Coordinates of C-alpha atoms and ligand atoms in Angstrom, one line a residue:
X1 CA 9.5 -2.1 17.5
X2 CA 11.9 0.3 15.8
X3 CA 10.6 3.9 17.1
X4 CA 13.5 6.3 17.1
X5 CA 14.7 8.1 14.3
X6 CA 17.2 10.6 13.7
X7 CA 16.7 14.3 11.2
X8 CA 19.3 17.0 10.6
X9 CA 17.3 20.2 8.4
X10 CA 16.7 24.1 8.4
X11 CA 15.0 23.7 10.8
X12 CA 16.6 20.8 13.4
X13 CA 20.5 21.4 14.1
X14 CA 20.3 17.2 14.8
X15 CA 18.5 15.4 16.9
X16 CA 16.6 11.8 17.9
X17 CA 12.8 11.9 17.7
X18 CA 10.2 9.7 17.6
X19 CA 10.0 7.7 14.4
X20 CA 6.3 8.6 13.6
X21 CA 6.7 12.4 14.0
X22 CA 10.2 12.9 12.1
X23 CA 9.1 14.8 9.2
X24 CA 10.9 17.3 6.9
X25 CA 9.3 20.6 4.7
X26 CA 6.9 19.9 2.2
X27 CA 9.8 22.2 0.1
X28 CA 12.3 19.5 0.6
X29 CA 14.3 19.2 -2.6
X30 CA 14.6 15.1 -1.8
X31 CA 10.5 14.9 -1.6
X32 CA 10.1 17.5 -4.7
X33 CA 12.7 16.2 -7.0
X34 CA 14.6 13.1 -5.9
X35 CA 17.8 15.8 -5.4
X36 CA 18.9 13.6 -3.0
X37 CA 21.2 10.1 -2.3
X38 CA 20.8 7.1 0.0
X39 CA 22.6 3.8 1.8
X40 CA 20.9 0.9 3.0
X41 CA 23.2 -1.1 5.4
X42 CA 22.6 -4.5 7.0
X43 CA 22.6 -4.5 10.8
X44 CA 24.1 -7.7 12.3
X45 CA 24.5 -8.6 15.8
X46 CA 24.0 -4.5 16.4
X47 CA 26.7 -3.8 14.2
X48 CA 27.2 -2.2 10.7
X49 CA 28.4 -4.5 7.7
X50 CA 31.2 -3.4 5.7
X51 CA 30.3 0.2 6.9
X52 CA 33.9 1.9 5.4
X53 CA 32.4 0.6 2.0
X54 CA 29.2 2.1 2.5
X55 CA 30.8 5.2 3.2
X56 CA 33.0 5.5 0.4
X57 CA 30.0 5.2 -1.7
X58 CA 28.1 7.8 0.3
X59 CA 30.9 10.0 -0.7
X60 CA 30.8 9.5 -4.1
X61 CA 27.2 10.1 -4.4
X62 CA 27.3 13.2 -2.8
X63 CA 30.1 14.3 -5.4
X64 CA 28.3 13.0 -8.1
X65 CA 25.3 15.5 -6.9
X66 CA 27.8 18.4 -6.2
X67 CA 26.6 17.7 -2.5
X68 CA 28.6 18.0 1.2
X69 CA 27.6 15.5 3.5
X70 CA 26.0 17.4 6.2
X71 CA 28.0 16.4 9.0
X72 CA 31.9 14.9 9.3
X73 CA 31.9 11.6 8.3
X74 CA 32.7 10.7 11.9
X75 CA 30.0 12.3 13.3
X76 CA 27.6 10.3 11.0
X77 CA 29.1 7.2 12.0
X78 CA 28.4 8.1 15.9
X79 CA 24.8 8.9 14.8
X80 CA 24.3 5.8 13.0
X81 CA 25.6 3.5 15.6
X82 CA 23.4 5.7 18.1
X83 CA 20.4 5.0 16.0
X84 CA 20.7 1.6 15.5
X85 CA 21.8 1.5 19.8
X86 CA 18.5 3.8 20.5
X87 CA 15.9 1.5 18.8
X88 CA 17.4 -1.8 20.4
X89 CA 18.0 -3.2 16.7
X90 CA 20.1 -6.8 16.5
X91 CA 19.5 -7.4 12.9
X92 CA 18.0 -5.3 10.5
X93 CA 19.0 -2.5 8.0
X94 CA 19.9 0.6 8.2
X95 CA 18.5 3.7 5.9
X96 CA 20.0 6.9 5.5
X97 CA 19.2 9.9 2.8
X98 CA 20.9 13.4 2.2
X99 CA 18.6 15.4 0.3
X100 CA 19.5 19.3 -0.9
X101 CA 17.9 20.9 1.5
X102 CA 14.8 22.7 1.6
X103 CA 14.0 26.0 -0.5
X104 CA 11.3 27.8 -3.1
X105 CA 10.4 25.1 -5.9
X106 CA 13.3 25.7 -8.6
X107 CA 14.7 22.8 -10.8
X108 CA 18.1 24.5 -10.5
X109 CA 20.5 24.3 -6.9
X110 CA 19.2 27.2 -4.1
X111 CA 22.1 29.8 -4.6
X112 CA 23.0 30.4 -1.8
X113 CA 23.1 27.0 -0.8
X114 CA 20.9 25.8 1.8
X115 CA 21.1 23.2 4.8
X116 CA 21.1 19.9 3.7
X117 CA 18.8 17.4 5.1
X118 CA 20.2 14.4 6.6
X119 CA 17.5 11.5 8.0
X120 CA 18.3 7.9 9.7
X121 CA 16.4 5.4 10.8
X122 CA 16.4 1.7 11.2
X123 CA 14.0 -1.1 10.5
X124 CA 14.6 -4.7 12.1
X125 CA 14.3 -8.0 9.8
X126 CA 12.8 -11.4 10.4
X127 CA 16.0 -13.3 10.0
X128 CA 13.8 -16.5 10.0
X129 CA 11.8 -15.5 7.0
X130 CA 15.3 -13.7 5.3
X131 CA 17.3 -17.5 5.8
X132 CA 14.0 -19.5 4.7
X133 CA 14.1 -17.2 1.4
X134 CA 18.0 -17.8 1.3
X135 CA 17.2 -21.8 1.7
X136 CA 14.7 -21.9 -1.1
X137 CA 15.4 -19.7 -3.2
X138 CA 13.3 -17.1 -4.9
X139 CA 11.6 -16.2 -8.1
X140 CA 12.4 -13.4 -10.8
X141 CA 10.5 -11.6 -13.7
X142 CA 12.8 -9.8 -16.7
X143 CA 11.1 -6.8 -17.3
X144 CA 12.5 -4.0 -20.0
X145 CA 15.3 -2.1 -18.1
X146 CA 13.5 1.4 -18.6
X147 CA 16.0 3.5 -16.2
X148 CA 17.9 6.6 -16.7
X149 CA 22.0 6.2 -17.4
X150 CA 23.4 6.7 -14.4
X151 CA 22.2 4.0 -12.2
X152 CA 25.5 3.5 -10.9
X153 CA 24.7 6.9 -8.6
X154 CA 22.8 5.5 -5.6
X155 CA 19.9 8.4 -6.2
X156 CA 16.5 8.0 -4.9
X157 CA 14.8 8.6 -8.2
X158 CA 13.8 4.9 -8.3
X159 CA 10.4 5.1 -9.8
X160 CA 11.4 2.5 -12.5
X161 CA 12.5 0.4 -10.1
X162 CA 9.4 0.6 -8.0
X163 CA 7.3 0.1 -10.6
X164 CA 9.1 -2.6 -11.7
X165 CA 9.4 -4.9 -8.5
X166 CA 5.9 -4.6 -8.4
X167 CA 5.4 -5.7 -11.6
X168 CA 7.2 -8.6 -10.4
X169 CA 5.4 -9.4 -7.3
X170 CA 2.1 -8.8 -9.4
X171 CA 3.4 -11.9 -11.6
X172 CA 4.3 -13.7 -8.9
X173 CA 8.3 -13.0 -8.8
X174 CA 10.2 -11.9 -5.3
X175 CA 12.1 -9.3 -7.7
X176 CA 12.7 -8.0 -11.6
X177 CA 15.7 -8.4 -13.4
X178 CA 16.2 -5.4 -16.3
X179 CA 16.9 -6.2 -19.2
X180 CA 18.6 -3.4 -21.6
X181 CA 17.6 -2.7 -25.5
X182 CA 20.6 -5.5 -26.6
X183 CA 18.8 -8.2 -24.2
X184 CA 21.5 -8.2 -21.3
X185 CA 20.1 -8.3 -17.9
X186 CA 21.5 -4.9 -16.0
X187 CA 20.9 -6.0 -12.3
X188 CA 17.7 -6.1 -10.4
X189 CA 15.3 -3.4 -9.5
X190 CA 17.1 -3.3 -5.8
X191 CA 19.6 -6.0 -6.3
X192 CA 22.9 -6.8 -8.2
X193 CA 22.4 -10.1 -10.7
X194 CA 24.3 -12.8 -10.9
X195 CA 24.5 -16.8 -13.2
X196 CA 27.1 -19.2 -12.6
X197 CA 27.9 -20.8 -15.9
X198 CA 28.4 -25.4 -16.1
X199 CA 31.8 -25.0 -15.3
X200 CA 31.3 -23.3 -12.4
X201 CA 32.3 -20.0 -13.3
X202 CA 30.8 -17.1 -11.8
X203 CA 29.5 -13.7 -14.0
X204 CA 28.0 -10.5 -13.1
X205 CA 27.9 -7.4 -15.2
X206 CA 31.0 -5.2 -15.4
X207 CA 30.8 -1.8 -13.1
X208 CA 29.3 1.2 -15.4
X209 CA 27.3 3.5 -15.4
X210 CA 24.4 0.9 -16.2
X211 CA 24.3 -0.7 -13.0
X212 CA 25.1 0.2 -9.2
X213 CA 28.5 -0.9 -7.6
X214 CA 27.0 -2.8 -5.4
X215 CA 28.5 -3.4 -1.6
X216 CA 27.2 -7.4 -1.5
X217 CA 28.5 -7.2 -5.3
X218 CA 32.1 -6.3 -4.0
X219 CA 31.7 -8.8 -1.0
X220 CA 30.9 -11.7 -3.2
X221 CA 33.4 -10.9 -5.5
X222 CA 36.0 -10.9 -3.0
X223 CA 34.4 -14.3 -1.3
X224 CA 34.8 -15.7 -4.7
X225 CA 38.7 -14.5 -5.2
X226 CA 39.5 -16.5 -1.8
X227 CA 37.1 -19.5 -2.6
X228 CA 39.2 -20.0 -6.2
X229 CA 35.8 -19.3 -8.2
X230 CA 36.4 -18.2 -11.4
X231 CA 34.8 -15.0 -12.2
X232 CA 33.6 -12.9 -15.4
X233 CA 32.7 -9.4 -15.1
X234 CA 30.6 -9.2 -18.6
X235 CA 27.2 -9.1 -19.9
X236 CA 24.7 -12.2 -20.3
X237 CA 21.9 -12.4 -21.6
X238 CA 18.0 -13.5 -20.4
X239 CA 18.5 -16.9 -22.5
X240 CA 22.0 -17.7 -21.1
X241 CA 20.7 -17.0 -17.4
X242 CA 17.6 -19.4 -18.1
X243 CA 19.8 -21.9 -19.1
X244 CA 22.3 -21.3 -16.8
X245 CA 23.8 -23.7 -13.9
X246 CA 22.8 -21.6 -11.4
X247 CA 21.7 -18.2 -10.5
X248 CA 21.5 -15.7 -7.9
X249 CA 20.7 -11.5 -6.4
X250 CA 22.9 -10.0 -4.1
X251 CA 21.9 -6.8 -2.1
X252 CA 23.0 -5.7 1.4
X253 CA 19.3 -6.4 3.2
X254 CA 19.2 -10.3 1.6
X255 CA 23.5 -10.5 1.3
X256 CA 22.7 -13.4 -1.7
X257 CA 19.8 -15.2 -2.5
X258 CA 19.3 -18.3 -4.9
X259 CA 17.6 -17.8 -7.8
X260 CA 15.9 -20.5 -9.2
X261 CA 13.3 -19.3 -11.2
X262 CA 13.5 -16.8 -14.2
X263 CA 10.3 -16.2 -16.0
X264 CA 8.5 -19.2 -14.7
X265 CA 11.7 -21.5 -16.7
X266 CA 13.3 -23.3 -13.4
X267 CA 17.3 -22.7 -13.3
X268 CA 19.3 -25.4 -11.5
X269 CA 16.5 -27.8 -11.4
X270 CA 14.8 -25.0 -9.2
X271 CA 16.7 -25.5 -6.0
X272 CA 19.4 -23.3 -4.8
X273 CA 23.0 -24.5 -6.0
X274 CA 25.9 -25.7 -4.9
X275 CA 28.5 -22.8 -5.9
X276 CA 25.6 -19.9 -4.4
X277 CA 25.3 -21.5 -1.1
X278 CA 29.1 -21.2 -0.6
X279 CA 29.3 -18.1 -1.7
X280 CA 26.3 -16.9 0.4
X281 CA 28.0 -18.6 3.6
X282 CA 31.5 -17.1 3.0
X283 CA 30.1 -13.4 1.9
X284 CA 28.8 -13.7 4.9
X285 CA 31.9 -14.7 7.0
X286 CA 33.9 -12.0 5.6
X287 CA 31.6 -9.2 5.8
X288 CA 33.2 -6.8 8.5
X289 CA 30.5 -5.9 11.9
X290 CA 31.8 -2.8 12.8
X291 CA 30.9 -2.6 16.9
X292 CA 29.5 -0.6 18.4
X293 CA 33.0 1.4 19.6
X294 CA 34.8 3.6 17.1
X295 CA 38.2 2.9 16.5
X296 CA 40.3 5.7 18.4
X297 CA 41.0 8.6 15.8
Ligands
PDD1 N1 19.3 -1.7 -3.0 N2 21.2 -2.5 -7.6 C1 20.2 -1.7 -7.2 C2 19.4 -1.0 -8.2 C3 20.0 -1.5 -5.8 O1 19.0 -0.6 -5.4 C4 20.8 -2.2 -4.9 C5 20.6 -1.9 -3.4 C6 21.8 -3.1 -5.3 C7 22.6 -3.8 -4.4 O2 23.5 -2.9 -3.7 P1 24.1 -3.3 -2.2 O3 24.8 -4.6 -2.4 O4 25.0 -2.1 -2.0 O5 22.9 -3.3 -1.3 C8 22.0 -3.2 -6.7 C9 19.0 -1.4 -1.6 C10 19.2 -2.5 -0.7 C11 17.7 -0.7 -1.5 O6 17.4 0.2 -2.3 O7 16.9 -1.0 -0.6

């Protein structure tokens, strides 16, 4: 049981509480207008994965919303490690938001500024069930990519994406894969997309402002640079992934599940393939667990 969580507001200078009565205003700009940013980390072994990535994104989201991160970046690495050290957590993820900041309902930024509002908490995962689902494999639905343009801000305004996943568990699928108005599959609703062509080449979209820069994305592309896979960063489309070799998602809470089933059409004979399951084992075996010490400044 994962009960401790950790809120910095107007109204809390910082502190642990008890997961089920952290709360923030009713006024928060995060809750009334997703004015806010998030990370999701994996927790392994009580450690963070490739935590210096995460936090150069959590940087640039916060620039891209004009925001300050509410503490020194080396103050919200000691909170995060003293999260996930509070709640006992061995594997699991890690969330964390910054929204705005509380203040009278107005579209445009509280002038002055206000306190931002930082939460953390952490959820454990069933590693049985997450290596099962890496084993077989798992199902997706393509489903019109419906977004606004710049998905490659890790916002929380992810109501298409919400909607969209459960379109796909309504059909059956374990996620959605969003397809833009020239039939090229973005990513997924919460995870990067990935087809590995009959020559074994590997290809993901390009970075843009269609898709998020995903940290599993960079891992898997870096696992693939020391394997020898050849890589394309380009676009495919919903037919070429259906009749692809092989197929796969990468996120930070799964790292990279097989896919091997697109629209009910099986891909790679409907098992997990060859080229994914080494780059699922050596993603993994490069990923960096930061400990539970901090290097010395
Ligand atoms: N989702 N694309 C989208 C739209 C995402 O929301 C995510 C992450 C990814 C993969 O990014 P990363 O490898 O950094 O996890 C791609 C997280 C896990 C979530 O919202 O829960």
């Amino acid at each position: 049981m994962s009960r401790i969580a950790f809120v910095k507001d107007a109204r809390n200078p910082g502190s642990y509480v008890p997961r089920d009565r952290a709360g923030v205003s009713i006024e928060d700009r995060g809750f009334l207008f997703s004015d806010s940013i998030y990370e999701v980390c994996e927790v392994r072994d009580g450690g963070l994965v490739d935590e210096q990535r995460h936090l150069d994104r959590y940087v640039a989201s916060l620039n891209a919303l004009s925001l300050a991160s509410p503490m020194p970046i080396r103050s919200l690495q000691l909170v995060l490690r003293e999260t996930i050290r509070r709640n006992h957590v061995r594997n699991g993820v890690l969330y964390f938001q910054v929204t705005r900041g509380a203040a009278r309902r107005d579209h445009a930024f509280p002038d002055p500024p206000v306190q931002a509002t930082l939460t953390v908490f952490v959820t454990p995962v069933n590693t049985t069930v997450r290596d099962a689902r890496a084993a077989a494999g798992v199902e997706v639905k393509t489903l019109p990519d419906d977004r606004w343009t710049r998905r490659d801000i890790k916002s929380t305004s992810l109501l298409p994406n919400v909607l969209a996943k459960q379109a796909a568990r309504e059909a059956g699928a374990y996620e959605a894969w969003l397809v833009d108005k020239a039939g090229f599959i973005t990513e997924g609703s919460s995870t990067n997309a990935w087809i590995v062509t009959d020559t074994g080449t590997i290809v993901t979209r390009p970075l843009s402002e269609d898709i998020l820069p995903g940290i599993s994305r960079s891992i898997v592309l870096d696992a693939a640079a020391s394997l020898q896979i050849p890589v394309e960063e380009r676009v495919f489309t919903v037919a070429e992934a259906k009749a692809a070799a092989e197929a796969f998602l990468s996120s930070s809470s799964a790292v990279l599940f097989p896919v091997v089933g697109i629209d009910g059409v099986a891909v790679g004979g409907g098992e997990a393939g060859p080229v994914t399951l080494r780059l699922r084992a050596f993603s993994r075996a490069i990923s960096q667990v930061s400990g539970a010490q901090l290097p010395s400044i």
